[in-house]
Coordinates of C-alpha atoms in Angstrom, one line a residue:
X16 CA 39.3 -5.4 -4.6
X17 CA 39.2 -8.6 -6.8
X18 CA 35.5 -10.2 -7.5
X19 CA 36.2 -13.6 -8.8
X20 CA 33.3 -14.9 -11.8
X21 CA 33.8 -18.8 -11.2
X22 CA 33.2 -20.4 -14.2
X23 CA 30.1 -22.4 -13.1
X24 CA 28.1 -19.2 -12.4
X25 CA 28.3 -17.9 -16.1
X26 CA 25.6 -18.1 -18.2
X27 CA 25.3 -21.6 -20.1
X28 CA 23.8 -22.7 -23.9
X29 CA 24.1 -26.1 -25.7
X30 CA 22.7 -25.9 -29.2
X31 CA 24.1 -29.3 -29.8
X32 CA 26.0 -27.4 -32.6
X33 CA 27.9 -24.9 -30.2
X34 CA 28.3 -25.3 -26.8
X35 CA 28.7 -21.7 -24.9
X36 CA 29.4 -19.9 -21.8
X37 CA 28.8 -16.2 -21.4
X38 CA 31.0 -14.4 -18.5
X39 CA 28.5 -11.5 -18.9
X40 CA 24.9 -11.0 -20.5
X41 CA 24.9 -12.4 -23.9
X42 CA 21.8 -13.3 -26.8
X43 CA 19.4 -15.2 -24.2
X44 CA 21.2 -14.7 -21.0
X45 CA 20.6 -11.9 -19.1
X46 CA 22.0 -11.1 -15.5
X47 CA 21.6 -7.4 -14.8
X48 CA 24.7 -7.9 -12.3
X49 CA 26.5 -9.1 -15.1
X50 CA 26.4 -6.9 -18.1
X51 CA 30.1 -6.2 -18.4
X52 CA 33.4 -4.6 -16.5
X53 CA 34.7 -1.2 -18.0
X54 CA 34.8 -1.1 -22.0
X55 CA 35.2 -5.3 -21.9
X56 CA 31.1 -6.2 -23.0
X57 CA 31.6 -9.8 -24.1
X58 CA 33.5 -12.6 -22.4
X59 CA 32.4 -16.1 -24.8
X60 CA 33.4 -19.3 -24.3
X61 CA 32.9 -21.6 -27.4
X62 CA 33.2 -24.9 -28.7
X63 CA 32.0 -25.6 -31.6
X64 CA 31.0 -29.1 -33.3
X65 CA 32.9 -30.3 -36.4
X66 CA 31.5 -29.4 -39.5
X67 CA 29.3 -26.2 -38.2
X68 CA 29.6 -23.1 -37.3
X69 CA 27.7 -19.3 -37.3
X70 CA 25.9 -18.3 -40.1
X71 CA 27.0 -14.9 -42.2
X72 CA 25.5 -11.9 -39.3
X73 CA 26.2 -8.6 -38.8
X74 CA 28.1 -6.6 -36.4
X75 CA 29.1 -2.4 -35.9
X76 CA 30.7 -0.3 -33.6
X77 CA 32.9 -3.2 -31.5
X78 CA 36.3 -4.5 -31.4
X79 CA 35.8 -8.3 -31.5
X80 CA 39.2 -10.2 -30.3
X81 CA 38.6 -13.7 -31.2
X82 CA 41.6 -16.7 -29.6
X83 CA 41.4 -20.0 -30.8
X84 CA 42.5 -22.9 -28.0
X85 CA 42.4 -25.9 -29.8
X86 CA 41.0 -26.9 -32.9
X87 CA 40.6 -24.6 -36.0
X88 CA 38.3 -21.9 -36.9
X89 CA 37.8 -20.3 -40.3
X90 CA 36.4 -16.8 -41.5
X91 CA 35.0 -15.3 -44.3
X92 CA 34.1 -11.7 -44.3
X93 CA 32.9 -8.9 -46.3
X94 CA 35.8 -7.2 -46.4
X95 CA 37.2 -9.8 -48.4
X96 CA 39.1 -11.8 -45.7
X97 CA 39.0 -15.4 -45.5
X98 CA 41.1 -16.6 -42.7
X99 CA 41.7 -19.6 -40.6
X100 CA 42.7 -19.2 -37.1
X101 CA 44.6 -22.2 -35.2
X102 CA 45.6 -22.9 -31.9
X103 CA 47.4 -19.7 -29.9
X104 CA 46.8 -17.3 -33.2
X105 CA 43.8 -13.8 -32.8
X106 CA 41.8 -12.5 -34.8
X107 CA 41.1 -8.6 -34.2
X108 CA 37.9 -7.3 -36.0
X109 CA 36.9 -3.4 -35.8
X110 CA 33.1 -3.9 -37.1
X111 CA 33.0 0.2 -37.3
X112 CA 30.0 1.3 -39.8
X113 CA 29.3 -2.3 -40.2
X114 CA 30.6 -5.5 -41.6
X115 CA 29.0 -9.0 -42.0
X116 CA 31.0 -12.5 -41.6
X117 CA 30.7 -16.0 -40.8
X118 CA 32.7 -18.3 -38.9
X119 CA 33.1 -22.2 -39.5
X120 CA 34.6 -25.3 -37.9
X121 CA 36.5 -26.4 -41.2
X122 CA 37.2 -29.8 -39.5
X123 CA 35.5 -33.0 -40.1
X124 CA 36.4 -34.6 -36.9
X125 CA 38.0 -32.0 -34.2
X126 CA 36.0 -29.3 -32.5
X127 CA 37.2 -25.8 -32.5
X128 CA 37.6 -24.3 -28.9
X129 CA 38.0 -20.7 -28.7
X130 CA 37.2 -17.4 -26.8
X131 CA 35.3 -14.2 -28.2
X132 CA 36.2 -11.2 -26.7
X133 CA 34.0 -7.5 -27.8
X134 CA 35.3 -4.7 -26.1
X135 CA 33.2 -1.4 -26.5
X136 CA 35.1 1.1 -29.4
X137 CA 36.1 4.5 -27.8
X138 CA 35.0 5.6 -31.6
X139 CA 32.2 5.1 -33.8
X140 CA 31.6 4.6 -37.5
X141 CA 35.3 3.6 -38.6
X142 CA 36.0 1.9 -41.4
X143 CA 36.3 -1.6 -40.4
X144 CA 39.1 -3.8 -40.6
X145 CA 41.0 -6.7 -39.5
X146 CA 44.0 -8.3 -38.0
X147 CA 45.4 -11.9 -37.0
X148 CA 48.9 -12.4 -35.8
X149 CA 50.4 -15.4 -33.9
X150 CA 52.7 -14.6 -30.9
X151 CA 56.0 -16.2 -30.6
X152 CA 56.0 -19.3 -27.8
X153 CA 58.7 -17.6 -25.9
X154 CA 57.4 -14.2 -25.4
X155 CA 54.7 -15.1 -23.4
X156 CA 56.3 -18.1 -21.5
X157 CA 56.5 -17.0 -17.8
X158 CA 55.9 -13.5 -18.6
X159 CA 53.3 -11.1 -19.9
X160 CA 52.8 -10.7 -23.8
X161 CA 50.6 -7.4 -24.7
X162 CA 49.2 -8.6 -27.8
X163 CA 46.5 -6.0 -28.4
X164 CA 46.8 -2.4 -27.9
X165 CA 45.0 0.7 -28.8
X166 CA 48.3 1.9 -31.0
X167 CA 49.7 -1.4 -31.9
X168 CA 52.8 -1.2 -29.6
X169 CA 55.4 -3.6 -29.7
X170 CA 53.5 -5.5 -32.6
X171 CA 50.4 -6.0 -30.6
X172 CA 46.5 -6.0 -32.9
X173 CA 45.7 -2.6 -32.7
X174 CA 42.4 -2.0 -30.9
X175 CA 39.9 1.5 -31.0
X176 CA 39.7 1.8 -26.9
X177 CA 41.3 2.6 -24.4
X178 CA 42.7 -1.4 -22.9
X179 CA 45.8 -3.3 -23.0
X180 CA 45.4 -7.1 -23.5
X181 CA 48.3 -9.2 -22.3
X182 CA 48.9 -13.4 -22.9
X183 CA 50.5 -15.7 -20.8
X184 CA 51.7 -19.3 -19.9
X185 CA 53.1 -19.8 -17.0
X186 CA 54.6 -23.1 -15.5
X187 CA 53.7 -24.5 -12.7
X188 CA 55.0 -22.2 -9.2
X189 CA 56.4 -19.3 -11.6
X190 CA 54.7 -16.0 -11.1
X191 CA 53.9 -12.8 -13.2
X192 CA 53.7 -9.2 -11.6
X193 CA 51.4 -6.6 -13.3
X194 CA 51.2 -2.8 -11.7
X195 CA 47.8 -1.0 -12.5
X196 CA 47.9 2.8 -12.3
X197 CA 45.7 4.7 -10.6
X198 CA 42.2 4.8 -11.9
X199 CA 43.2 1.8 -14.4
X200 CA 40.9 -1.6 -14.0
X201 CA 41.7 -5.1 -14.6
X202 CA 40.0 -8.2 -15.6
X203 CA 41.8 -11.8 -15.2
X204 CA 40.1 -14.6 -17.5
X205 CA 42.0 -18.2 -17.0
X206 CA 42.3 -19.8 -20.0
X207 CA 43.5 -22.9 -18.4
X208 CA 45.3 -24.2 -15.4
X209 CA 44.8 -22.6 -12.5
X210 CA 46.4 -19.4 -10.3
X211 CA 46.8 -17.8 -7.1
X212 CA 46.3 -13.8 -7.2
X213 CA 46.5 -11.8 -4.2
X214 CA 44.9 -14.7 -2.2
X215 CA 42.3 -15.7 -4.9
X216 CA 42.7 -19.1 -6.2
X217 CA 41.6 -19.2 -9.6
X218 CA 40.8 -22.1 -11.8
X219 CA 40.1 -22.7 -15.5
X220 CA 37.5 -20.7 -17.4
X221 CA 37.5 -18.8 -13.9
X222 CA 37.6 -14.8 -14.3
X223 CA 38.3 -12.0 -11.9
X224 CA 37.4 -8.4 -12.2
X225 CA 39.9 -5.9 -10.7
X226 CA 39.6 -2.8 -8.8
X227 CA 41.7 -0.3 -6.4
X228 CA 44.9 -2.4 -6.3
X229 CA 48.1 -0.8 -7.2
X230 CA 49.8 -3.8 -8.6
X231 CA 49.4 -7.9 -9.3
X232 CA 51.1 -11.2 -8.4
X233 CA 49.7 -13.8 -10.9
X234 CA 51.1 -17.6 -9.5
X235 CA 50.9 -20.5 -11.2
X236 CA 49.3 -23.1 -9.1
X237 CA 49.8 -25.9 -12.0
X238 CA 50.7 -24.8 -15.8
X239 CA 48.4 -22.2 -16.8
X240 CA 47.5 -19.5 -19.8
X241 CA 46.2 -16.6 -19.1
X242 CA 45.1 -13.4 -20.4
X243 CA 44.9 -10.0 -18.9
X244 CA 42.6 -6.5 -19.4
X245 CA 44.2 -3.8 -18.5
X246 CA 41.0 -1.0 -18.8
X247 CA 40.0 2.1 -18.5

C-alpha cells in the first residue's frame, strides 16, 4: 500500500526569516494523523533568508540528517564542529546525551534550501557526534546511493536505528527498482522533479509512505532527485 503526503497538505510556517513545511507534526503544527511513519519523526522543508538562521538550541536522543538543495548552510556546535554544508553534501548529527548548535545562512544574498530529517535512535544517551560527506555525482545518477546506514556500509553516515537512506537523480523516463523485505517499510520524499511509483504520480516536495509491497519501480516522469527510507 502506498499513501501519498502531497506537498500542499503539510503543515506550513512563514516567519519571514524561514519559510517551512512539516511532512509530519512539528513545533506549532499538530495533526494527530501525522505524527510520523516508523522510526522517521521529522520530515522539514526549509528555506531560509540570507543573512539568518536558528539560534544556538538544544537537542538529545535523535539522529538529525540534514541535505542542503541549494544555497549554503553553516554550523557551529558544541562539540567543536563548525561546518558549512553546500549543495548535494549531509550533515548526520547523533544528539545522544545532548548537544547544543546553531545553524546560519552564511550568505548575504542567496537563500539556503534544505531538508531536516530526525529519525528516532534505536539507543539512548550516546555520546554524540557528527558526520558530513558529499556523494560522488555518478553514484547516484540513475541509480540508488545508500548514503546513511546504521553501520556505515559502503561509506554511507552511520546512523543509531535501524533504516537505510538511499539518494537519487534520475533523468527523465529512466527508472530505479528497490525490493523491501518482509516486514521492512518505506517512505519516498521527492526532492524535485517528479515520478511515477507503482501507479502513483508523484511530484516535488510530494512524499509517500510505504507498506506490504515486496519491491519498487521509481520512474522518472521529468529529471528528478529523490531520496528513499528504507525502515523498520
Amino acid at each position: 500500500m502506498i499513501t501519498v503526503r502531497k506537498a500542499n497538505d503539510r503543515g506550513h510556517a512563514d516567519h519571514g526569516w524561514l519559510d517551512t513545511n512539516h511532512t509530519f507534526s512539528f513545533a506549532s503544527y499538530h495533526d494527530p494523523q501525522h505524527m510520523g511513519f516508523r522510526s522517521l519523526r521529522v520530515m522539514n522543508e526549509d528555506r531560509v533568508a540570507p543573512g539568518k538562521g536558528f539560534g544556538t538550541h538544544g537537542h538529545d536522543n535523535m539522529e538529525i540528517i540534514s541535505y542542503v538543495l541549494s544555497g549554503a548552510l553553516e554550523h557551529k556546535d558544541s562539540m567543536g564542529n563548525g561546518e558549512v554544508l553546500r549543495p548535494g553534501e549531509f550533515q548526520r548529527i547523533s544528539a545522544g546525551s545532548g548537544i547544543t548548535h546553531s545553524e546560519f545562512n552564511p550568505s548575504s544574498e542567496e537563500p539556503v534550501h534544505f531538508y531536516q530529517i530526525w529519525l528516532v535512535p534505536n539507543v539512548r544517551d550516546i555520546e554524540p557526534s557528527y558526520q558530513q560527506r558529499e556523494f560522488d555525482e555518478d553514484e547516484k545518477l540513475n541509480r540508488l546511493r545508500m548514503v546513511a546506514s546504521p553501520d556505515g556500509d559502503d561509506g554511507s553516515l552511520s546512523i543509531h536505528t535501524d533504516a537505510k537512506v538511499y539518494l537519487s537523480k534520475l533523468e527523465a523516463g529512466n527508472q530505479v527498482g528497490f525490493d523491501l523485505e518482509p516486514s521492512r517499510h518505506g517512505w519516498l520524499q521527492v526532492l524535485s522533479g517528479s515520478v511515477a511509483v507503482s501507479g502513483h504520480q508523484l511530484s516535488t516536495s510530494d512524499g509517500a509512505a510505504i507498506t506490504n509491497e515486496d519491491s519498487l519501480s521509481i520512474v522518472a516522469s521529468e529529471d528528478a532527485e529523490i531520496m528513499l527510507f528504507d525502515l523498520a
